[in-house]
Amino acid sequence: MFKTIAKLYRTYVHKSMAGGGVINCEVLLLSFWLLLPKSCRIRRNGLWYNSLIKRQSSKRTMMSVADLLPKYTYNDYTQWEGDWELIEGIPVSMAPAPMRIHQTIATELVHGLRSSFDEMNCEDCEVTFEVDWRVSNDTVLRPDVVFICHDDNKKYLTKAPKIIIEILSPSTAKKDETVKFNIYEDEKVEYYLMVYPDDLVAKVYKMKEDKYTKVGDFTDEKLVFEDIGCDLNLDFGKVFKRFRK
């Protein structure tokens, strides 16, 4: 059964990449996962995989779909058409073009951070958006907004950003709240902000003792970032002002 699932997965992924399509591999994997009984499911590193335990000659062996699926690398990633992220060797298609409010909020966030950044004259730091972060050879992410320091690579980020902001939509919320949350925490990103456009609220998490601790929910308040090497703040009253009725 696993080999059949892996073959179907490989076919779907290759067709999607070749045509620049938007087949969502998360949905595809989840569909296969739901076909299996609960006893055959495991969770690893924040991602769901499928497993099958059986006895062979008095030995207990484990086989998982994750082990059978083709694993892709950064070099593969650079050849694909369309917009993708790569998570532990598994390609994940990004959502279609973001809604207008998503783009506008991203612009406001970048402007707010850059204004504070310019005032404080943080050397070798920058605020940018929609840039690839090569976490490892099999994981490449593209956060919405990042604040990064001392990274001179021109093609992609090679170091963990000090701050990452993701603007959530219905199609990305689950990934941003779980999978990316776990990766950013593991990579020691100092601050992770999740912005919810429909509610005009930002949930803010800060690294503390190698784990994320929630700072709070911000709607009109000013967030002062600490322990990032320079003084930086973000006024959410200004970020969300134009969207309030």
Coordinates of N, CA and C in Angstrom, one line a residue:
M1 N 0.8 -1.2 0.0 CA 0.0 0.0 0.0 C 0.9 1.3 0.0
F2 N 1.9 1.3 0.8 CA 2.8 2.5 0.9 C 3.5 2.7 -0.4
K3 N 3.9 1.7 -1.1 CA 4.6 1.9 -2.4 C 3.6 2.5 -3.4
T4 N 2.3 2.1 -3.4 CA 1.3 2.6 -4.3 C 1.1 4.1 -4.0
I5 N 1.0 4.5 -2.7 CA 0.9 5.9 -2.3 C 2.0 6.7 -2.8
A6 N 3.2 6.2 -2.5 CA 4.5 6.9 -2.9 C 4.5 7.1 -4.4
K7 N 4.1 6.1 -5.2 CA 4.1 6.2 -6.7 C 3.1 7.3 -7.1
L8 N 1.9 7.3 -6.5 CA 0.9 8.4 -6.8 C 1.4 9.7 -6.5
Y9 N 2.0 9.8 -5.3 CA 2.6 11.1 -4.9 C 3.6 11.6 -5.8
R10 N 4.5 10.8 -6.3 CA 5.6 11.2 -7.2 C 5.0 11.7 -8.5
T11 N 4.0 11.0 -9.0 CA 3.3 11.4 -10.2 C 2.7 12.7 -10.1
Y12 N 2.0 13.0 -9.1 CA 1.3 14.3 -8.9 C 2.3 15.4 -8.8
V13 N 3.3 15.2 -8.0 CA 4.3 16.2 -7.8 C 5.1 16.6 -9.1
H14 N 5.5 15.6 -9.8 CA 6.2 15.8 -11.0 C 5.4 16.5 -12.1
K15 N 4.1 16.2 -12.2 CA 3.2 16.8 -13.1 C 3.0 18.3 -12.7
S16 N 2.9 18.5 -11.5 CA 2.6 19.9 -11.0 C 3.8 20.8 -11.2
M17 N 5.0 20.3 -10.9 CA 6.2 21.1 -11.1 C 6.5 21.4 -12.6
A18 N 6.3 20.4 -13.4 CA 6.6 20.5 -14.8 C 5.7 21.6 -15.4
G19 N 4.4 21.7 -14.9 CA 3.5 22.6 -15.5 C 3.4 23.9 -14.7
G20 N 4.1 24.0 -13.6 CA 4.0 25.2 -12.8 C 2.7 25.3 -12.1
G21 N 2.0 24.2 -11.9 CA 0.7 24.1 -11.3 C 0.7 24.4 -9.8
V22 N -0.5 24.3 -9.2 CA -0.6 24.7 -7.8 C -1.1 23.5 -7.0
I23 N -0.8 22.3 -7.4 CA -1.2 21.1 -6.6 C -0.6 21.3 -5.2
N24 N -1.4 21.3 -4.2 CA -1.0 21.4 -2.8 C -0.5 20.1 -2.2
C25 N 0.8 19.9 -2.1 CA 1.3 18.6 -1.6 C 0.9 18.3 -0.2
E26 N 0.6 19.4 0.6 CA 0.2 19.1 2.0 C -1.2 18.5 1.9
V27 N -2.1 19.0 1.0 CA -3.4 18.4 0.9 C -3.3 17.0 0.4
L28 N -2.4 16.8 -0.6 CA -2.2 15.4 -1.1 C -1.8 14.4 -0.1
L29 N -0.8 14.8 0.7 CA -0.3 13.9 1.8 C -1.3 13.7 2.8
L30 N -2.1 14.7 3.1 CA -3.1 14.6 4.1 C -4.2 13.6 3.7
S31 N -4.5 13.7 2.4 CA -5.5 12.8 1.8 C -5.1 11.3 2.0
F32 N -3.8 11.1 1.6 CA -3.3 9.7 1.8 C -3.3 9.3 3.2
W33 N -2.9 10.2 4.1 CA -2.8 10.0 5.5 C -4.2 9.6 6.1
L34 N -5.2 10.3 5.6 CA -6.6 10.0 6.2 C -7.1 8.6 5.7
L35 N -6.5 8.0 4.7 CA -6.9 6.7 4.3 C -6.4 5.6 5.2
L36 N -5.4 5.9 6.0 CA -4.8 4.9 6.9 C -5.5 4.9 8.3
P37 N -5.6 3.8 8.9 CA -6.1 3.7 10.3 C -5.3 4.5 11.3
K38 N -5.8 4.9 12.4 CA -5.1 5.7 13.4 C -3.9 5.0 13.9
S39 N -3.9 3.6 13.9 CA -2.8 2.9 14.5 C -1.6 3.0 13.5
C40 N -1.8 3.5 12.3 CA -0.7 3.5 11.4 C -0.2 5.0 11.2
R41 N -0.5 5.9 12.1 CA -0.1 7.3 12.0 C 0.9 7.7 13.1
I42 N 1.9 8.4 12.7 CA 2.8 9.0 13.7 C 3.0 10.4 13.4
R43 N 3.6 11.2 14.4 CA 3.9 12.6 14.2 C 5.4 12.7 14.4
R44 N 6.1 13.4 13.5 CA 7.5 13.6 13.7 C 7.9 15.0 13.3
N45 N 8.7 15.7 14.2 CA 9.2 17.0 13.9 C 8.1 18.0 13.4
G46 N 6.9 17.9 14.0 CA 5.9 18.8 13.6 C 5.1 18.5 12.4
L47 N 5.5 17.4 11.7 CA 4.8 17.0 10.4 C 4.2 15.6 10.7
W48 N 3.1 15.4 9.9 CA 2.4 14.1 10.1 C 2.9 13.2 9.0
Y49 N 3.2 12.0 9.4 CA 3.7 10.9 8.5 C 2.8 9.7 8.7
N50 N 3.0 8.7 7.9 CA 2.3 7.5 8.0 C 3.2 6.3 8.3
S51 N 2.9 5.5 9.2 CA 3.8 4.4 9.5 C 3.0 3.1 9.6
L52 N 3.7 2.0 9.4 CA 3.2 0.7 9.5 C 4.1 -0.2 10.3
I53 N 3.6 -0.8 11.3 CA 4.5 -1.7 12.2 C 4.0 -3.1 11.9
K54 N 5.0 -4.0 11.7 CA 4.7 -5.4 11.4 C 5.8 -6.2 12.0
R55 N 5.5 -7.5 12.2 CA 6.5 -8.4 12.7 C 7.1 -9.3 11.5
Q56 N 8.4 -9.4 11.5 CA 9.0 -10.3 10.5 C 10.1 -11.0 11.2
S57 N 10.0 -12.4 11.3 CA 11.0 -13.2 11.9 C 11.3 -12.7 13.3
S58 N 10.2 -12.5 14.1 CA 10.3 -12.0 15.5 C 11.0 -10.7 15.7
K59 N 11.2 -9.9 14.5 CA 11.7 -8.6 14.6 C 10.6 -7.6 14.3
R60 N 10.7 -6.5 15.0 CA 9.7 -5.4 14.8 C 10.3 -4.4 13.9
T61 N 9.7 -4.2 12.7 CA 10.2 -3.2 11.8 C 9.2 -2.1 11.5
M62 N 9.7 -1.0 11.2 CA 8.8 0.2 10.9 C 9.1 0.7 9.5
M63 N 8.0 0.9 8.8 CA 8.1 1.4 7.4 C 7.2 2.6 7.3
S64 N 7.6 3.7 6.8 CA 6.8 4.9 6.7 C 6.7 5.4 5.3
V65 N 5.6 6.1 5.0 CA 5.5 6.7 3.7 C 6.6 7.8 3.5
A66 N 7.0 8.4 4.6 CA 8.0 9.4 4.4 C 9.3 8.8 3.9
D67 N 9.6 7.6 4.3 CA 10.8 6.9 3.8 C 10.7 6.5 2.4
L68 N 9.5 6.3 1.9 CA 9.4 5.9 0.5 C 9.2 7.0 -0.5
L69 N 8.7 8.2 0.0 CA 8.5 9.3 -0.9 C 9.8 9.8 -1.4
P70 N 9.9 10.4 -2.6 CA 11.1 11.0 -3.1 C 11.5 12.2 -2.3
K71 N 12.7 12.4 -2.0 CA 13.2 13.5 -1.2 C 13.9 14.5 -2.1
Y72 N 13.5 15.7 -2.0 CA 14.1 16.8 -2.9 C 15.1 17.6 -2.1
T73 N 15.9 18.3 -2.8 CA 17.0 19.2 -2.2 C 16.9 20.6 -2.7
Y74 N 17.7 21.4 -2.2 CA 17.7 22.8 -2.7 C 18.0 22.9 -4.2
N75 N 18.9 22.1 -4.7 CA 19.2 22.1 -6.1 C 18.0 21.8 -6.9
D76 N 17.2 20.8 -6.5 CA 15.9 20.5 -7.2 C 15.0 21.7 -7.1
Y77 N 14.9 22.3 -5.9 CA 14.0 23.4 -5.7 C 14.3 24.6 -6.7
T78 N 15.5 24.8 -7.0 CA 15.8 25.9 -7.9 C 15.4 25.7 -9.3
Q79 N 15.0 24.5 -9.7 CA 14.6 24.2 -11.0 C 13.1 24.2 -11.2
W80 N 12.4 24.3 -10.1 CA 10.9 24.2 -10.3 C 10.3 25.5 -10.8
E81 N 9.2 25.3 -11.5 CA 8.4 26.5 -11.9 C 7.3 26.7 -10.8
G82 N 6.8 28.0 -10.8 CA 5.8 28.3 -9.8 C 6.5 28.6 -8.5
D83 N 5.6 28.8 -7.5 CA 6.1 29.2 -6.1 C 5.9 28.0 -5.2
W84 N 7.1 27.6 -4.6 CA 7.1 26.5 -3.7 C 7.9 26.8 -2.5
E85 N 7.7 26.0 -1.4 CA 8.6 25.9 -0.3 C 9.0 24.4 -0.2
L86 N 10.1 24.1 0.5 CA 10.6 22.8 0.6 C 10.7 22.5 2.1
I87 N 10.0 21.5 2.6 CA 10.0 21.2 4.0 C 10.4 19.7 4.3
E88 N 11.6 19.6 4.8 CA 12.2 18.2 5.0 C 12.1 17.3 3.8
G89 N 12.5 17.9 2.7 CA 12.5 17.2 1.4 C 11.2 17.1 0.7
I90 N 10.1 17.6 1.3 CA 8.8 17.5 0.7 C 8.4 18.8 0.1
P91 N 8.1 18.9 -1.2 CA 7.7 20.2 -1.8 C 6.2 20.5 -1.4
V92 N 6.1 21.8 -1.0 CA 4.7 22.3 -0.7 C 4.4 23.6 -1.5
S93 N 3.4 23.5 -2.3 CA 3.1 24.6 -3.2 C 2.5 25.7 -2.3
M94 N 2.9 26.9 -2.7 CA 2.4 28.1 -1.9 C 1.1 28.5 -2.5
A95 N 0.3 29.3 -1.7 CA -1.0 29.7 -2.0 C -0.9 30.6 -3.3
P96 N -2.1 30.7 -4.0 CA -2.1 31.6 -5.1 C -1.8 33.0 -4.7
A97 N -1.7 33.9 -5.6 CA -1.4 35.3 -5.3 C -2.2 35.8 -4.1
P98 N -1.5 36.4 -3.1 CA -2.2 36.8 -1.9 C -3.2 37.9 -2.1
M99 N -4.2 38.0 -1.2 CA -5.3 39.0 -1.4 C -4.6 40.4 -1.2
R100 N -5.3 41.4 -1.6 CA -4.8 42.7 -1.6 C -4.5 43.2 -0.1
I101 N -5.3 42.8 0.8 CA -5.1 43.2 2.2 C -3.8 42.6 2.7
H102 N -3.5 41.4 2.3 CA -2.2 40.7 2.7 C -1.0 41.5 2.2
Q103 N -1.1 41.9 1.0 CA 0.1 42.7 0.4 C 0.2 44.1 1.1
T104 N -1.0 44.7 1.4 CA -0.9 46.0 2.0 C -0.4 46.0 3.4
I105 N -0.9 44.9 4.2 CA -0.3 44.8 5.5 C 1.2 44.5 5.5
A106 N 1.6 43.7 4.6 CA 3.0 43.4 4.5 C 3.8 44.7 4.2
T107 N 3.3 45.6 3.4 CA 3.9 46.8 3.1 C 4.0 47.7 4.3
E108 N 2.9 47.7 5.1 CA 2.9 48.5 6.3 C 3.9 48.0 7.4
L109 N 3.9 46.7 7.5 CA 4.9 46.0 8.4 C 6.3 46.4 8.1
V110 N 6.7 46.3 6.8 CA 8.0 46.6 6.3 C 8.3 48.1 6.6
H111 N 7.4 48.9 6.3 CA 7.6 50.4 6.5 C 7.7 50.7 8.0
G112 N 6.9 50.1 8.8 CA 7.0 50.3 10.2 C 8.3 49.9 10.8
L113 N 8.8 48.7 10.4 CA 10.1 48.2 10.9 C 11.3 49.1 10.4
R114 N 11.2 49.4 9.1 CA 12.3 50.2 8.5 C 12.4 51.6 9.1
S115 N 11.3 52.2 9.4 CA 11.3 53.5 10.1 C 12.0 53.4 11.4
S116 N 11.7 52.4 12.2 CA 12.4 52.3 13.5 C 13.9 51.9 13.3
F117 N 14.1 51.0 12.3 CA 15.4 50.6 11.9 C 16.3 51.7 11.5
D118 N 15.8 52.6 10.7 CA 16.6 53.7 10.2 C 17.0 54.7 11.4
E119 N 16.0 54.9 12.3 CA 16.2 55.8 13.4 C 17.3 55.3 14.3
M120 N 17.4 54.0 14.5 CA 18.3 53.4 15.4 C 19.7 53.0 14.8
N121 N 19.7 53.1 13.5 CA 21.0 52.9 12.8 C 21.6 51.5 13.1
C122 N 20.9 50.4 12.9 CA 21.4 49.1 13.2 C 22.3 48.7 12.0
E123 N 23.6 48.5 12.3 CA 24.5 48.2 11.2 C 24.4 46.7 10.7
D124 N 24.5 46.5 9.4 CA 24.5 45.2 8.8 C 23.2 44.5 9.1
C125 N 22.1 45.2 9.2 CA 20.8 44.6 9.3 C 19.9 45.2 8.2
E126 N 18.8 44.4 7.9 CA 17.9 44.9 6.9 C 16.5 44.2 7.1
V127 N 15.5 44.9 6.7 CA 14.1 44.4 6.7 C 13.8 44.1 5.2
T128 N 13.3 42.9 5.0 CA 12.9 42.5 3.6 C 11.7 41.6 3.6
F129 N 11.3 41.2 2.5 CA 10.1 40.3 2.4 C 10.2 39.4 1.2
E130 N 9.5 38.3 1.3 CA 9.4 37.3 0.2 C 10.8 36.9 -0.3
V131 N 11.7 36.6 0.6 CA 13.0 36.1 0.3 C 13.2 34.7 0.8
D132 N 13.9 33.8 0.1 CA 14.1 32.5 0.5 C 15.0 32.4 1.6
W133 N 14.7 31.5 2.6 CA 15.6 31.1 3.6 C 16.0 29.7 3.5
R134 N 17.2 29.4 3.2 CA 17.7 28.0 3.1 C 18.1 27.5 4.5
V135 N 17.1 26.9 5.1 CA 17.3 26.4 6.5 C 18.3 25.3 6.5
S136 N 18.1 24.4 5.5 CA 19.1 23.2 5.3 C 19.0 22.8 3.9
N137 N 19.7 21.8 3.5 CA 19.7 21.3 2.1 C 18.3 20.8 1.7
D138 N 17.5 20.4 2.6 CA 16.2 19.9 2.2 C 15.0 20.7 2.8
T139 N 15.3 21.9 3.3 CA 14.2 22.8 3.8 C 14.5 24.2 3.3
V140 N 13.6 24.8 2.5 CA 13.7 26.2 2.1 C 12.3 26.8 2.3
L141 N 12.3 27.9 3.1 CA 11.1 28.6 3.4 C 11.1 30.0 2.8
R142 N 9.9 30.6 2.7 CA 9.9 32.0 2.2 C 8.9 32.8 3.1
P143 N 9.4 33.3 4.2 CA 8.6 34.1 5.1 C 8.1 35.4 4.4
D144 N 7.0 35.9 5.0 CA 6.4 37.1 4.4 C 7.3 38.3 4.7
V145 N 7.8 38.5 5.9 CA 8.6 39.6 6.3 C 9.7 39.1 7.2
V146 N 10.9 39.6 7.1 CA 12.0 39.2 8.0 C 12.9 40.4 8.3
F147 N 13.5 40.3 9.5 CA 14.5 41.2 9.9 C 15.8 40.4 10.1
I148 N 16.8 40.7 9.3 CA 18.0 39.8 9.3 C 19.2 40.7 9.5
C149 N 20.2 40.1 10.2 CA 21.5 40.8 10.4 C 22.7 39.9 10.0
H150 N 23.7 40.6 9.5 CA 25.0 39.9 9.2 C 24.8 38.7 8.3
D151 N 24.1 38.9 7.2 CA 23.9 37.8 6.2 C 24.2 38.4 4.9
D152 N 25.4 38.1 4.3 CA 25.8 38.7 3.1 C 25.5 37.9 1.8
N153 N 24.9 36.8 1.9 CA 24.5 36.0 0.8 C 23.5 36.7 -0.1
K154 N 23.7 36.8 -1.4 CA 22.9 37.6 -2.3 C 21.7 36.8 -2.8
K155 N 21.8 35.5 -2.8 CA 20.7 34.7 -3.4 C 19.6 34.3 -2.4
Y156 N 20.0 34.0 -1.2 CA 19.0 33.6 -0.2 C 19.6 33.8 1.2
L157 N 18.7 33.7 2.2 CA 19.2 33.8 3.6 C 19.9 32.5 4.0
T158 N 21.0 32.7 4.7 CA 21.7 31.5 5.2 C 21.7 31.4 6.8
K159 N 21.2 32.5 7.4 CA 21.2 32.5 8.9 C 19.7 32.7 9.3
A160 N 19.5 32.3 10.5 CA 18.1 32.5 11.1 C 17.9 34.0 11.3
P161 N 16.8 34.5 10.7 CA 16.4 35.9 11.0 C 16.2 36.2 12.4
K162 N 16.3 37.4 12.8 CA 16.0 37.8 14.2 C 14.5 37.9 14.4
I163 N 13.8 38.3 13.4 CA 12.3 38.4 13.4 C 11.7 37.8 12.1
I164 N 10.7 37.1 12.3 CA 9.9 36.6 11.1 C 8.5 36.9 11.4
I165 N 7.8 37.5 10.3 CA 6.4 37.8 10.4 C 5.7 37.0 9.3
E166 N 4.7 36.3 9.6 CA 3.8 35.6 8.6 C 2.4 36.2 8.7
I167 N 1.9 36.5 7.5 CA 0.5 37.0 7.4 C -0.4 35.9 7.0
L168 N -1.3 35.5 7.9 CA -2.0 34.2 7.7 C -3.2 34.4 6.8
S169 N -3.5 33.4 6.1 CA -4.8 33.3 5.3 C -5.4 31.9 5.6
P170 N -6.6 31.7 5.2 CA -7.2 30.4 5.5 C -6.4 29.2 4.9
S171 N -5.8 29.5 3.8 CA -5.0 28.4 3.1 C -3.7 28.1 3.7
T172 N -3.1 29.1 4.5 CA -1.8 28.9 5.1 C -1.8 28.9 6.6
A173 N -2.9 29.1 7.2 CA -2.9 29.2 8.7 C -2.4 28.0 9.4
K174 N -2.8 26.8 9.0 CA -2.4 25.6 9.6 C -0.9 25.4 9.6
K175 N -0.4 25.6 8.4 CA 1.1 25.5 8.2 C 1.9 26.5 9.0
D176 N 1.4 27.8 9.0 CA 2.1 28.8 9.7 C 2.0 28.6 11.3
E177 N 0.9 28.1 11.7 CA 0.7 27.9 13.2 C 1.3 26.7 13.7
T178 N 1.7 25.7 12.9 CA 2.2 24.4 13.4 C 3.6 24.1 12.8
V179 N 3.6 23.8 11.5 CA 4.9 23.4 10.9 C 5.9 24.5 10.9
K180 N 5.6 25.7 10.5 CA 6.6 26.8 10.5 C 6.9 27.2 11.9
F181 N 5.9 27.2 12.7 CA 6.1 27.6 14.1 C 7.2 26.7 14.7
N182 N 7.1 25.4 14.5 CA 8.1 24.4 15.0 C 9.5 24.6 14.4
I183 N 9.5 24.9 13.1 CA 10.8 25.1 12.5 C 11.5 26.4 13.0
Y184 N 10.7 27.5 13.1 CA 11.3 28.7 13.5 C 11.8 28.6 15.0
E185 N 11.0 27.8 15.8 CA 11.4 27.6 17.2 C 12.7 26.8 17.2
D186 N 12.8 25.7 16.4 CA 14.0 24.9 16.4 C 15.2 25.7 15.9
E187 N 15.0 26.6 15.0 CA 16.1 27.4 14.4 C 16.4 28.6 15.3
K188 N 15.7 28.8 16.4 CA 16.0 29.9 17.3 C 15.8 31.3 16.7
V189 N 14.7 31.4 15.9 CA 14.3 32.7 15.5 C 13.8 33.5 16.7
E190 N 14.4 34.6 17.0 CA 14.1 35.3 18.3 C 12.7 35.7 18.4
Y191 N 12.1 36.2 17.4 CA 10.7 36.6 17.4 C 9.9 36.0 16.3
Y192 N 8.7 35.5 16.5 CA 7.8 35.0 15.5 C 6.5 35.7 15.7
L193 N 6.0 36.4 14.6 CA 4.8 37.1 14.7 C 3.8 36.5 13.6
M194 N 2.6 36.2 14.1 CA 1.6 35.7 13.2 C 0.5 36.8 13.1
V195 N 0.3 37.4 11.9 CA -0.7 38.4 11.7 C -2.0 37.9 11.1
Y196 N -3.1 38.2 11.7 CA -4.4 37.7 11.2 C -5.2 38.9 10.6
P197 N -5.2 39.0 9.3 CA -5.8 40.2 8.7 C -7.3 40.4 9.0
D198 N -8.0 39.3 9.1 CA -9.5 39.4 9.3 C -9.7 40.0 10.7
D199 N -8.9 39.7 11.6 CA -9.1 40.2 13.0 C -8.2 41.4 13.4
L200 N -7.3 41.8 12.5 CA -6.4 42.9 12.7 C -5.7 42.7 14.1
V201 N -5.1 41.6 14.2 CA -4.4 41.2 15.4 C -3.1 40.5 15.1
A202 N -2.1 40.7 15.9 CA -0.8 40.0 15.7 C -0.5 39.2 17.0
K203 N -0.3 37.9 16.8 CA 0.1 37.1 18.0 C 1.7 37.0 18.0
V204 N 2.3 37.4 19.1 CA 3.7 37.6 19.1 C 4.3 36.6 20.1
Y205 N 5.4 35.9 19.6 CA 6.1 34.9 20.4 C 7.6 35.3 20.4
K206 N 8.2 35.1 21.6 CA 9.6 35.4 21.8 C 10.3 34.1 22.3
M207 N 11.6 34.0 21.8 CA 12.4 32.8 22.2 C 12.8 33.0 23.7
K208 N 12.6 32.0 24.5 CA 13.0 32.0 25.9 C 13.4 30.6 26.3
E209 N 14.6 30.4 26.7 CA 15.1 29.1 27.1 C 14.8 28.1 26.0
D210 N 15.1 28.4 24.7 CA 15.0 27.5 23.6 C 13.5 27.2 23.2
K211 N 12.6 27.9 23.8 CA 11.2 27.6 23.5 C 10.5 29.0 23.3
Y212 N 9.4 28.9 22.5 CA 8.7 30.2 22.3 C 7.7 30.4 23.4
T213 N 7.7 31.6 23.9 CA 6.8 32.1 25.0 C 5.9 33.2 24.4
K214 N 4.6 33.1 24.6 CA 3.8 34.1 24.0 C 3.9 35.4 24.7
V215 N 4.2 36.5 23.9 CA 4.3 37.8 24.5 C 2.9 38.5 24.7
G216 N 2.1 38.2 23.7 CA 0.7 38.8 23.7 C 0.1 38.9 22.4
D217 N -1.2 39.4 22.4 CA -1.9 39.8 21.2 C -1.8 41.3 21.0
F218 N -1.4 41.7 19.8 CA -1.2 43.2 19.6 C -2.2 43.7 18.6
T219 N -2.9 44.8 18.9 CA -3.9 45.4 17.9 C -3.6 46.8 17.7
D220 N -3.4 47.6 18.9 CA -3.1 49.0 18.8 C -1.8 49.3 19.5
E221 N -1.2 48.4 20.1 CA 0.0 48.6 21.0 C 1.3 48.7 20.2
K222 N 2.3 49.2 20.8 CA 3.6 49.2 20.2 C 4.4 48.1 20.8
L223 N 5.0 47.3 19.9 CA 5.8 46.2 20.4 C 7.3 46.6 20.3
V224 N 8.0 46.5 21.4 CA 9.4 46.8 21.5 C 10.2 45.5 21.5
F225 N 11.0 45.3 20.5 CA 11.8 44.1 20.4 C 13.0 44.1 21.3
E226 N 13.3 43.1 22.0 CA 14.4 43.0 22.9 C 15.4 41.9 22.5
D227 N 16.6 42.0 22.9 CA 17.6 40.9 22.7 C 17.8 40.6 21.2
I228 N 17.8 41.6 20.3 CA 18.1 41.3 18.9 C 19.3 42.1 18.4
G229 N 20.0 42.7 19.3 CA 21.2 43.4 19.0 C 21.1 44.9 18.7
C230 N 19.8 45.4 18.5 CA 19.6 46.8 18.4 C 18.2 47.1 18.8
D231 N 17.9 48.4 19.0 CA 16.6 48.8 19.4 C 15.6 48.9 18.2
L232 N 14.5 48.2 18.3 CA 13.6 48.1 17.2 C 12.2 48.0 17.8
N233 N 11.2 48.7 17.1 CA 9.8 48.6 17.6 C 8.9 48.6 16.4
L234 N 7.6 48.2 16.7 CA 6.6 48.2 15.6 C 5.3 48.6 16.3
D235 N 4.7 49.7 15.7 CA 3.5 50.2 16.2 C 2.3 49.6 15.4
F236 N 1.6 48.7 16.0 CA 0.5 48.1 15.3 C -0.7 49.0 15.2
G237 N -0.8 50.0 16.0 CA -1.9 51.0 15.8 C -1.7 51.7 14.4
K238 N -0.5 51.9 14.0 CA -0.2 52.5 12.7 C -0.4 51.4 11.6
V239 N 0.1 50.2 11.9 CA 0.0 49.1 10.9 C -1.4 48.9 10.4
F240 N -2.3 48.8 11.4 CA -3.7 48.4 11.2 C -4.6 49.6 11.0
K241 N -4.1 50.8 11.1 CA -5.0 52.0 11.1 C -5.9 52.1 9.9
R242 N -5.3 52.0 8.7 CA -6.1 52.2 7.5 C -7.1 51.1 7.2
F243 N -7.1 50.0 8.0 CA -8.0 48.9 7.8 C -9.2 49.0 8.8
R244 N -9.1 49.9 9.7 CA -10.2 50.0 10.7 C -11.4 50.8 10.1
K245 N -12.6 50.3 10.4 CA -13.8 51.0 9.9 C -14.2 52.1 10.8

